[in-house]
Coordinates of C-alpha atoms in Angstrom, one line a residue:
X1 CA -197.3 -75.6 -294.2
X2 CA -198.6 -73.6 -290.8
X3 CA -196.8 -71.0 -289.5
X4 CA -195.2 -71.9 -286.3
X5 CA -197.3 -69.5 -284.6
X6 CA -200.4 -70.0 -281.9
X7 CA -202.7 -71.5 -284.3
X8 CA -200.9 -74.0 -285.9
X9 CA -200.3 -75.5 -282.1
X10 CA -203.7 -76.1 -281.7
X11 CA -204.5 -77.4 -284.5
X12 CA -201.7 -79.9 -284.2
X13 CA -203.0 -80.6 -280.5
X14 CA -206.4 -80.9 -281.2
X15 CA -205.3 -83.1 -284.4
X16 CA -202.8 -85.3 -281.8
X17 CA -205.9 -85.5 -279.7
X18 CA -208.5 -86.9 -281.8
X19 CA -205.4 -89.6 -282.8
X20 CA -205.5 -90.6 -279.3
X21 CA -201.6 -89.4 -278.9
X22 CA -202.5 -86.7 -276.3
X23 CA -204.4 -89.0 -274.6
X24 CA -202.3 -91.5 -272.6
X25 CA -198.4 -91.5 -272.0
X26 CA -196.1 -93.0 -273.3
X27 CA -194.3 -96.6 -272.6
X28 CA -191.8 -95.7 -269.8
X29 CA -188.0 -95.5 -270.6
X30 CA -185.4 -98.1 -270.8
X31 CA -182.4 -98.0 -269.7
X32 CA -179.0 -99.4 -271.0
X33 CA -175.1 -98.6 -270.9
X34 CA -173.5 -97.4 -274.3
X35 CA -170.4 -99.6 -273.9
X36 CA -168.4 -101.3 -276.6
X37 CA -166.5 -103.7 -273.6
X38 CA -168.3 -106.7 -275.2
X39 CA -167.2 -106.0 -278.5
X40 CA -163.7 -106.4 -277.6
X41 CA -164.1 -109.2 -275.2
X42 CA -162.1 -112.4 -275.8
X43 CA -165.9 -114.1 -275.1
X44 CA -168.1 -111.5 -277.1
X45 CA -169.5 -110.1 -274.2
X46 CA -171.4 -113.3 -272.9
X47 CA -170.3 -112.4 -269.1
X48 CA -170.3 -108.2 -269.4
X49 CA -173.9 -109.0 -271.0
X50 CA -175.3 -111.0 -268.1
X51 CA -173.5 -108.6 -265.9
X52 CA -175.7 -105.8 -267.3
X53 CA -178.9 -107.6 -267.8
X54 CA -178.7 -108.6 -264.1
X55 CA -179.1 -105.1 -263.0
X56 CA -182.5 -104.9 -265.0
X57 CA -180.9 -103.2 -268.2
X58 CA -182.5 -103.6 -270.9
X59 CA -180.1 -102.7 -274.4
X60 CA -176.3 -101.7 -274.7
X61 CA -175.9 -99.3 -277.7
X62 CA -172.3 -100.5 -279.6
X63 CA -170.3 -98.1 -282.2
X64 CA -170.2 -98.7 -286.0
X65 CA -168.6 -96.4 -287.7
X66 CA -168.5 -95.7 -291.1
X67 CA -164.8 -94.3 -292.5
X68 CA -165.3 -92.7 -296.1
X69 CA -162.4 -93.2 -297.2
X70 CA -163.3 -97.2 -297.2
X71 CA -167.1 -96.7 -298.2
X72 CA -168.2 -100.6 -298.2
X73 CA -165.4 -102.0 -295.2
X74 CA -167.0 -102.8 -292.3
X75 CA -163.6 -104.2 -291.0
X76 CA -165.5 -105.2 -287.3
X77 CA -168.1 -107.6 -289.1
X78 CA -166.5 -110.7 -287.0
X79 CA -166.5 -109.0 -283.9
X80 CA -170.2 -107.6 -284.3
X81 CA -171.2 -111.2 -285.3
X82 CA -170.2 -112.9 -282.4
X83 CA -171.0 -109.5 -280.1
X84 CA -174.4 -109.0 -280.9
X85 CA -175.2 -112.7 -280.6
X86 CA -173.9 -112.9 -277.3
X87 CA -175.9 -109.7 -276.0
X88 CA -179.1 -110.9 -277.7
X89 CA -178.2 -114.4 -275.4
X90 CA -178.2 -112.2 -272.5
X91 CA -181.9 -110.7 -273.1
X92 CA -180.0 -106.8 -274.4
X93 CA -181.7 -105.3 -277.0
X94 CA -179.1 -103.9 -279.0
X95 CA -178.7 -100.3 -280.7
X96 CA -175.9 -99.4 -283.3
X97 CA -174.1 -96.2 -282.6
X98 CA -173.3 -94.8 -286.6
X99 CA -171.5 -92.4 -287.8
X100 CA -168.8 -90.9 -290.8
X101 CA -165.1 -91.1 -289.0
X102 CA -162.8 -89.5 -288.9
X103 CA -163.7 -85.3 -289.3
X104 CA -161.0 -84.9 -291.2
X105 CA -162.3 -87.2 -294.0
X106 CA -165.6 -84.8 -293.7
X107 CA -163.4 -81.9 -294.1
X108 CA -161.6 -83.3 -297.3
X109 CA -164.9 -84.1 -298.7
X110 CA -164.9 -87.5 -299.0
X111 CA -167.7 -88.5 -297.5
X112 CA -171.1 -88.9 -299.7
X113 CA -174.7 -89.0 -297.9
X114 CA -175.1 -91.8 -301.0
X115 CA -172.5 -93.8 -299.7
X116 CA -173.3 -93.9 -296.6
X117 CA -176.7 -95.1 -297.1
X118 CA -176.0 -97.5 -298.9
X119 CA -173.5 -98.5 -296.1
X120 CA -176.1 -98.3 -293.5
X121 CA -178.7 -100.4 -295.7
X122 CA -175.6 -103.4 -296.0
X123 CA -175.4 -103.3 -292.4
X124 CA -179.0 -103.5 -291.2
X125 CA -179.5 -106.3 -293.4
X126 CA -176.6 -108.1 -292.0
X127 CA -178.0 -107.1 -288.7
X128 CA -182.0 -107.8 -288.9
X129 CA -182.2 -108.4 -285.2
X130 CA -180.3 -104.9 -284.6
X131 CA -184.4 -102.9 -284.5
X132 CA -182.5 -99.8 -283.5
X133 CA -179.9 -97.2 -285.4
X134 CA -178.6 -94.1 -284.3
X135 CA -177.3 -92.0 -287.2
X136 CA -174.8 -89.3 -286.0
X137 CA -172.5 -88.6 -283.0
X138 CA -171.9 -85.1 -281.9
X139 CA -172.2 -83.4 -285.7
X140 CA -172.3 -80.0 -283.3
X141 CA -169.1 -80.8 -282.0
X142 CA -165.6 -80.6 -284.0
X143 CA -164.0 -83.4 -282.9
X144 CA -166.8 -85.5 -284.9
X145 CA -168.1 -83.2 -287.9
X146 CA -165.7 -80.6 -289.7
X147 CA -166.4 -77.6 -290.2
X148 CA -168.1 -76.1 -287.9
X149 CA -168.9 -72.6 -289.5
X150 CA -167.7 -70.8 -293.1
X151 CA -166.9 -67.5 -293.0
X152 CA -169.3 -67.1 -289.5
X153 CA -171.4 -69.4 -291.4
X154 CA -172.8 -72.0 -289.5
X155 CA -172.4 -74.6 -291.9
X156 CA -172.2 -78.2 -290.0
X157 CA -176.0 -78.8 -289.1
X158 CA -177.0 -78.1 -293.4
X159 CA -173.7 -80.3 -294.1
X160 CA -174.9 -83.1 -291.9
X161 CA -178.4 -83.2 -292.8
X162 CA -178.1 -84.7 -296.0
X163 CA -176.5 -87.7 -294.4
X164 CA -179.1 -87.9 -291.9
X165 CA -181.8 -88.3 -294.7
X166 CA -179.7 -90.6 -296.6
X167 CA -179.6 -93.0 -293.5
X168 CA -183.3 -92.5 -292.8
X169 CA -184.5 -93.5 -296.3
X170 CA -181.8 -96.3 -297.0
X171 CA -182.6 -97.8 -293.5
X172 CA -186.9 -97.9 -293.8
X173 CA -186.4 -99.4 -297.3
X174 CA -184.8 -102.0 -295.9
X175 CA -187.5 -102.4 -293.0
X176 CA -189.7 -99.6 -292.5
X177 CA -190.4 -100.9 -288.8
X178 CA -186.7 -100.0 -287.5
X179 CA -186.3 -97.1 -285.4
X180 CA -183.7 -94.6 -286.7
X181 CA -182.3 -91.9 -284.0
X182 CA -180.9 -89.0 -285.7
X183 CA -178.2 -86.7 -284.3
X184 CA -176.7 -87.7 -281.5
X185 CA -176.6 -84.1 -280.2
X186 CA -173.5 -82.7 -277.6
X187 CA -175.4 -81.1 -275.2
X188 CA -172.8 -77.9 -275.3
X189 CA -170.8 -75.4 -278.0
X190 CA -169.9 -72.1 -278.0
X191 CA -171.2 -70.9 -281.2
X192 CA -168.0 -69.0 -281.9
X193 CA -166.5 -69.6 -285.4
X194 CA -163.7 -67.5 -284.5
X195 CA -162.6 -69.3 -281.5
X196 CA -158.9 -70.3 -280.5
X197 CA -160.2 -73.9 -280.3
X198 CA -163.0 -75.8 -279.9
X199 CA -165.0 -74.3 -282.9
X200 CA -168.3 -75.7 -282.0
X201 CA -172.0 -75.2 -281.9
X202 CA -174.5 -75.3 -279.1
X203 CA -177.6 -77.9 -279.1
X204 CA -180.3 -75.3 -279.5
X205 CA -178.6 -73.5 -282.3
X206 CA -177.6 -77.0 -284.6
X207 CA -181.3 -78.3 -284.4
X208 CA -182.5 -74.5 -285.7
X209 CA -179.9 -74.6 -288.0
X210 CA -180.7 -78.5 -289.4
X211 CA -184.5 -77.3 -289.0
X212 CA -183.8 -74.0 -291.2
X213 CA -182.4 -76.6 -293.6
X214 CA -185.0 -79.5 -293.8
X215 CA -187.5 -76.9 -294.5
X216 CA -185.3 -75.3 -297.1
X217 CA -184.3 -79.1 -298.9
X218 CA -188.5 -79.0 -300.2
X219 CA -188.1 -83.1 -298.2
X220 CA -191.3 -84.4 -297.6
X221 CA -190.2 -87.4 -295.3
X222 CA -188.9 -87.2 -291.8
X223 CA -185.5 -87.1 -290.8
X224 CA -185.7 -89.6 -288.0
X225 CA -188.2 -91.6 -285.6
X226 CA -186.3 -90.1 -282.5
X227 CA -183.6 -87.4 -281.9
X228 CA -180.6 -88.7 -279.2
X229 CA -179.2 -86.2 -277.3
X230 CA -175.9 -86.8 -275.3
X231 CA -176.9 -85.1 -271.7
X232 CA -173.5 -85.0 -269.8
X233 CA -173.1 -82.2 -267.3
X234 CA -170.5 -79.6 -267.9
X235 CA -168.3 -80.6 -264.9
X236 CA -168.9 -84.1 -263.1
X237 CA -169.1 -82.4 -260.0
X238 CA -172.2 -80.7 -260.7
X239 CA -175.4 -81.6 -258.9
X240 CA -178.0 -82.8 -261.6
X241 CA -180.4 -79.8 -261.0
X242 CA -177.4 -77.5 -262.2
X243 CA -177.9 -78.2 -265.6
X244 CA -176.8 -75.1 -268.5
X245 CA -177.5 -72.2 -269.4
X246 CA -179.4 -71.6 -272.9
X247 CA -178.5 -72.4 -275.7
X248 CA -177.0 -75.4 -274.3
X249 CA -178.5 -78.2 -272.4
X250 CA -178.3 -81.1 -270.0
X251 CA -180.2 -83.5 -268.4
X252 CA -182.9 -81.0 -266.2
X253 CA -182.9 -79.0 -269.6
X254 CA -184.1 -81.4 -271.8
X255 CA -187.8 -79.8 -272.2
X256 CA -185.4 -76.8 -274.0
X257 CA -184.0 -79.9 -276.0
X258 CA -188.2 -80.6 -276.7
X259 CA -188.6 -76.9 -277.4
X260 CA -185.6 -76.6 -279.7
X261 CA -187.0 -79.2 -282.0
X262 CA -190.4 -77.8 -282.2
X263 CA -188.9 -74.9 -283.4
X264 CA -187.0 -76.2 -286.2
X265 CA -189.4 -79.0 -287.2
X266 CA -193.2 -77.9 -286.5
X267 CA -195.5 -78.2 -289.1
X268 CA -193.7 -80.2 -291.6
X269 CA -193.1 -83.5 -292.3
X270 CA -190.9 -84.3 -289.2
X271 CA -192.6 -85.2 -286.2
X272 CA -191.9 -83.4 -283.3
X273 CA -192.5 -84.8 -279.3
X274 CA -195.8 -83.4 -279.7
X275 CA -196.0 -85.7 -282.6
X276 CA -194.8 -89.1 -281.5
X277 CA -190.7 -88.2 -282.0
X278 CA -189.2 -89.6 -278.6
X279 CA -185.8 -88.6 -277.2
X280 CA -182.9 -91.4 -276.6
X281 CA -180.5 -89.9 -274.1
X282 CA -178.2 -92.2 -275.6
X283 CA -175.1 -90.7 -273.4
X284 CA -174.8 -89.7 -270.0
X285 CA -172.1 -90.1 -267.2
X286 CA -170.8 -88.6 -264.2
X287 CA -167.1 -89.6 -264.2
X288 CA -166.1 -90.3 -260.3
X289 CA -162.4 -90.5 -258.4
X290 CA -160.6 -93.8 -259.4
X291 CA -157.0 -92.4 -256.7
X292 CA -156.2 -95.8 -255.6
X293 CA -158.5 -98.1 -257.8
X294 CA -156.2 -100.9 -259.3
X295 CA -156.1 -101.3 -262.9
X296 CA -156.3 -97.5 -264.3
X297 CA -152.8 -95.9 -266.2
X298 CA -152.6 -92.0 -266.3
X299 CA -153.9 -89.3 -264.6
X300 CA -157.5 -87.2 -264.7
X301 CA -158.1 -85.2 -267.2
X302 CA -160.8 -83.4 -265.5
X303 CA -162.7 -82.5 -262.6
X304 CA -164.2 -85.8 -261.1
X305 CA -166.6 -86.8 -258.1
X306 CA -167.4 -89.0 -255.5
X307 CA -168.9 -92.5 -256.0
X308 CA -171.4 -91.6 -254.0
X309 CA -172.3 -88.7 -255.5
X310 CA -172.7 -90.8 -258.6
X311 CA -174.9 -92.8 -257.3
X312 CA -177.4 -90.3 -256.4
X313 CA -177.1 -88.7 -259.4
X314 CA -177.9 -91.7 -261.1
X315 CA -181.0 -92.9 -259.5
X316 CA -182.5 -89.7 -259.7
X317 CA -181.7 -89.8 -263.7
X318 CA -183.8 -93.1 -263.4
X319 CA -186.7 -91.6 -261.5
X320 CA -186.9 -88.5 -263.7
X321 CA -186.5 -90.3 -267.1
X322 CA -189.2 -92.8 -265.9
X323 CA -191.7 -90.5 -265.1
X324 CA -191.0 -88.2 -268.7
X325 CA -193.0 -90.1 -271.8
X326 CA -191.0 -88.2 -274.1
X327 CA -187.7 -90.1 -273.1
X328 CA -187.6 -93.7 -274.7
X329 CA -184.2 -94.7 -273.4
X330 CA -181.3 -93.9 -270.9
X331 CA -178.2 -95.3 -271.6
X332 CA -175.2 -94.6 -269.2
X333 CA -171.6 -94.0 -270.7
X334 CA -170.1 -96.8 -270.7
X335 CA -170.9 -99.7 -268.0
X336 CA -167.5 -100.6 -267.2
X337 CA -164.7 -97.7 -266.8
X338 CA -161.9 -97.6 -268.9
X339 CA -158.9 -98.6 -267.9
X340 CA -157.0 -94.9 -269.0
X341 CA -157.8 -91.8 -266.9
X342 CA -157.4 -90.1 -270.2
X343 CA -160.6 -92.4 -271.1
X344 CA -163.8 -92.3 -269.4
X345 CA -164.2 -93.5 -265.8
X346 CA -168.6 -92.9 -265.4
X347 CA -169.0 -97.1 -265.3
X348 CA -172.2 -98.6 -262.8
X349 CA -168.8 -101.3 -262.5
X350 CA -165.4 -100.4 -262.3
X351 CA -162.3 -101.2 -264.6
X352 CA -161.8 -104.7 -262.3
X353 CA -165.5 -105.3 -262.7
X354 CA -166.5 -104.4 -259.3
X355 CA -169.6 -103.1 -258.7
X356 CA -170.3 -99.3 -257.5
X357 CA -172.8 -97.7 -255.5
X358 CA -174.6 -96.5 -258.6
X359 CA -175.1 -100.0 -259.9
X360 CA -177.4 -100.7 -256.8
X361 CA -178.9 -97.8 -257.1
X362 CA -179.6 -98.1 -260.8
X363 CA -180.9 -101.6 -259.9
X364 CA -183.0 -100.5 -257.3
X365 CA -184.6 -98.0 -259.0
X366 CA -185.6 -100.2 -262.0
X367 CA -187.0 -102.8 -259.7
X368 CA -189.6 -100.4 -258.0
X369 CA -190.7 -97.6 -260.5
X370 CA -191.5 -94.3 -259.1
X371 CA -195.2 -93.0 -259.2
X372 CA -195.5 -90.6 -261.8
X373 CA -198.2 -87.5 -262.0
X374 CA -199.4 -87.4 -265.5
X375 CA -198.4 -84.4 -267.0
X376 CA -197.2 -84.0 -270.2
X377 CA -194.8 -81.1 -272.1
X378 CA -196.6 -78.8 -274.0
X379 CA -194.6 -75.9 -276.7
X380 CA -194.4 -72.5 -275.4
X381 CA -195.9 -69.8 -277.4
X382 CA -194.3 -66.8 -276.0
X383 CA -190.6 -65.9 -275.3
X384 CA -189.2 -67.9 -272.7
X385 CA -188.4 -66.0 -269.7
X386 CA -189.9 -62.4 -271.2
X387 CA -189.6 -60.1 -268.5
X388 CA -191.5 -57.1 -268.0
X389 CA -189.7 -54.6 -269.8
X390 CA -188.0 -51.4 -267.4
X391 CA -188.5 -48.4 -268.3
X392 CA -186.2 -45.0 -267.2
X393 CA -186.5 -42.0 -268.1
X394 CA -183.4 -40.0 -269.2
X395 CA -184.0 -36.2 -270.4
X396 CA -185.8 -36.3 -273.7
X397 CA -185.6 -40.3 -274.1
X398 CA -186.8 -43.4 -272.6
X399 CA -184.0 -46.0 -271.9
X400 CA -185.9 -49.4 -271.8
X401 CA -184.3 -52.7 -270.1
X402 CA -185.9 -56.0 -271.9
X403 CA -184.6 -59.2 -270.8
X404 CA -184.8 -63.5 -271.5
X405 CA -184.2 -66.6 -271.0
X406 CA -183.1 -67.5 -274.2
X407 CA -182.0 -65.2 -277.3
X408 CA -184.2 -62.6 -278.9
X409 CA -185.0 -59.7 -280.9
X410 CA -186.4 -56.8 -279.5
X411 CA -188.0 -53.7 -281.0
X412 CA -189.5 -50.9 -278.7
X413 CA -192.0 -48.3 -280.4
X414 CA -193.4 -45.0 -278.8
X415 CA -197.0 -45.3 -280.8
X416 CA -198.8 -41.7 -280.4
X417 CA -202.1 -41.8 -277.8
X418 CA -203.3 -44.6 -276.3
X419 CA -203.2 -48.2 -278.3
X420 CA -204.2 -51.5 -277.4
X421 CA -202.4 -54.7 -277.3
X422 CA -204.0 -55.5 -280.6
X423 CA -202.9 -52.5 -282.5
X424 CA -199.3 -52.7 -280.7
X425 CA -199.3 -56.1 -282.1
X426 CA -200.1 -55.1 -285.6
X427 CA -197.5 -52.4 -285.5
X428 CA -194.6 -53.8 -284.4
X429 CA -195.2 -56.8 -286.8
X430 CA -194.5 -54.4 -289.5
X431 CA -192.3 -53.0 -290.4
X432 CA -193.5 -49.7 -290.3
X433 CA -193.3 -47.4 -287.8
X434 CA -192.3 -43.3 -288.1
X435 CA -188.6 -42.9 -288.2
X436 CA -187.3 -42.0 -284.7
X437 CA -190.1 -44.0 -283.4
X438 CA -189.2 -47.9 -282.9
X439 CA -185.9 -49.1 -281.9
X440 CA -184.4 -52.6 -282.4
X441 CA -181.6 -54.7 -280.7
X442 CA -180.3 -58.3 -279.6
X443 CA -181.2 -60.2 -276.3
X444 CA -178.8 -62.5 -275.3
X445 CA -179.9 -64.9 -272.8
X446 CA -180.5 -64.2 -269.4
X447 CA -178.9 -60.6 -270.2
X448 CA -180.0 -57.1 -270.1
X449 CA -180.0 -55.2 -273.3
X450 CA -181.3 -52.0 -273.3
X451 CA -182.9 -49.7 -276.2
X452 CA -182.7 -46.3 -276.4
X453 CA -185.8 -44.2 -277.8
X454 CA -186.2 -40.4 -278.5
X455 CA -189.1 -39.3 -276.4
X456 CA -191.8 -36.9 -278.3
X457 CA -193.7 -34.8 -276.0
X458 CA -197.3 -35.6 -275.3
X459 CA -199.0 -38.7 -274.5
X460 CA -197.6 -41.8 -276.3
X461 CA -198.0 -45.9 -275.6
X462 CA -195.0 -47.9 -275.3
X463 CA -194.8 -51.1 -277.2
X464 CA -192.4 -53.7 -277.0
X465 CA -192.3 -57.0 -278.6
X466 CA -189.8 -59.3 -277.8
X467 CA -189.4 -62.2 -280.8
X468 CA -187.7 -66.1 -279.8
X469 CA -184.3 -66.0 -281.7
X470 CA -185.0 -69.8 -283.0
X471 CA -188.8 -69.1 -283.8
X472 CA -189.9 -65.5 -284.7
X473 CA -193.9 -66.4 -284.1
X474 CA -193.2 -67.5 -280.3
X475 CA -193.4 -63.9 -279.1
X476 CA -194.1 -61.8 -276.2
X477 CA -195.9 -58.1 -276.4
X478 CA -196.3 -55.7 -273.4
X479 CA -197.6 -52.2 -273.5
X480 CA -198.1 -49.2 -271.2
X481 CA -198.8 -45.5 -271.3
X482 CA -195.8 -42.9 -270.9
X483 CA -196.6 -39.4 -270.4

């Protein structure tokens, strides 16, 4: 396979090109509510269904999950009968949620990716009219995929993968036209093994991780047709545009979502969004104040906002998402609210039913599409956010400030005379270099780091190359003369 380097871009572009993919967008996203109401319903869902098709939804995505200590139950089969009848009825597509439950099971090891193939296979044949699956929910997150990290290790993207490829293959042999959704990323961790609690990793770091695998694993099939990614926002009170700081992500990151998996997955088997894989944002919810709202029990758990704030959050998810070909479904968490504030309370209807603001807004939005420009996401080659390096002169060495917007390697090199960018290039690919001369060091995200160099007299060029953390060939060379 290609390096992941400037080349092998454009030859995948112009390939993508000539196959007409570049060419046109893609279909516009639908949007849905990931809501398991119905399920539990004494009538299936029949009236929640029509409640959410009236507001020009189009799918509800329902849980299945798969306990391995019970490899073959499927204890909800009655429920999922009558359920996914009854949301078909409405006009819903509908999407399974799957996933190995409880963690703990994980963590004993005794859960099998065989196993759990074959369970998936069982249930899409029980389910032929179910064209969806997503397989995984939040493997980046503790409370869904144990452990985390071994020994510093991060261990929980290379544990999960072999699940995820077990659910792919099992799934297309039963029909190869379903559409399998791998991951169901968390859109935050703190990529800290040693941490008091909440052991987790971030978004960007899990897909490198589950990329460094695949390509390890020798698999010549994809993973998945499309990656979900859960986009909540750190606190609901945020403004969309706030988003998070790399290497996490929400909803105005997701092209860092786009970027993460070409990095992990370019040139090999598994498509990337330059390649036809599209993103189901199958997740996503700003929980709102329910003081004084009949039907809810307990008290927030965390930081909530206004209904109205909601709602404007929501319609501008609907215009964004609509106008992004890379996104092939939206699907708010849940429809209707729960009826515990230790639950979630981030429903287009409240616990009673009612509707909120959001719902007209949702509804509004669907029924008059926004006019999109046609411009489509393209992978960076360079560092993102490679600032110029600074450069300070301290006695008989140079102290140079590098800087990016995501996590780096740097290495600095005093190269005698004067050198091109070409020959600065070819050196600090190498690993060459006369000792005293180059300097490396870490650049964490949106920080400062600085690298100290011993400064030879007479006149030298200064090279710095600043290498992507997650992709080693997406890098960013400056030079300049010091005398």
């Amino acid at each position: 396979m290609e390096r992941r380097g400037v080349g092998g871009l454009l030859r995948a572009l112009a390939v993508l090109s000539i196959c007409g993919v570049v060419a046109g967008p893609a279909a516009a996203a639908d949007f849905g509510a990931n809501d398991d109401t119905g399920k539990w319903s004494l009538d299936a869902g029949a009236g929640f269904y029509e409640e959410m098709a009236s507001l020009g939804l189009h799918q509800v995505v329902v849980t299945v999950r798969w306990q391995p200590s019970d490899p073959l139950g499927l204890g909800e089969r009655p429920l999922l009968d009558l359920t996914v009848a009854a949301a078909r009825s409405a006009g819903l597509g509908v999407v399974f949620a799957t996933y190995p439950y409880p963690p703990r099971e994980i963590e004993a090891g005794l859960a099998r990716p065989a196993a759990f193939g074959a369970w998936l296979s069982e249930l899409a044949q029980r389910y032929p009219e179910v064209r969806g699956i997503v397989v995984g929910n939040e493997p980046n997150q503790p409370a869904f995929w144990r452990p985390q990290f071994v020994k510093s290790r991060q261990l929980s993207a290379a544990a999960f993968g072999p699940f995820l490829a077990a659910g792919y293959d099992a799934l297309k042999a039963v029909d190869p036209t379903l559409t399998v959704v791998g991951v169901g990323l968390s859109p935050r961790g703190n990529d800290r093994p040693l941490a008091k609690s909440n052991i987790s990793t971030s978004p960007v770091r899990f897909l490198a991780a589950l990329g460094a695998w695949y390509r390890s694993s020798g698999r010549d099939r994809p993973l998945m047709d499309g990656l979900s990614f859960h986009p909540y926002p750190n606190r609901a009170t945020d403004a969309l545009e706030k988003g998070y700081p790399w290497p996490n992500a929400g909803f105005v990151n997701v092209d860092r979502v786009k970027q993460a998996v070409w990095d992990a997955f370019a040139d090999t088997p598994q498509p990337t969004t330059v390649g036809g894989l599209r993103l189901y944002l199958d997740e996503i919810g700003w929980q709102v104040d329910t003081t004084g709202v009949a039907g809810h029990t307990g008290v927030e758990n965390v930081p909530v906002t206004s209904e109205s704030h909601q709602a404007e959050v929501y319609a501008e998810v609907v215009r964004r998402a609509s106008c992004d070909a890379d996104i092939a479904q939206v699907n708010i968490f849940g429809f209707r609210d729960d009826a515990s504030r230790a639950g979630f309370q981030a429903g287009l209807h409240r616990v009673d039913g009612t509707p909120r603001a959001s719902a007209d807004a949702v509804r509004d939005e669907l029924a008059h599409p926004p006019a999109c420009a046609e411009a489509e996401w393209r992978p960076a080659t360079a560092v993102l956010g490679a600032a110029r390096p600074r450069i300070r002169v301290a006695g008989s060495r140079l102290e140079v400030a590098v800087t990016a917007a995501e996590g780096a390697t740097a290495r600095a090199c005093l190269l005698p005379g004067s050198q091109t960018l070409a020959t600065a290039r070819r050196v600090l690919a190498s690993r060459g270099g006369a000792t005293g001369t180059c300097v490396t060091g870490v650049v964490q995200a949106n920080r400062v780091a600085t690298l100290v160099i011993a400064r030879p007299k007479g006149a030298h060029t200064l090279a710095v190359r600043l290498a992507a953390e997650t992709n080693a060939a997406r890098e960013t060379t400056t030079v300049r003369p010091v005398r």
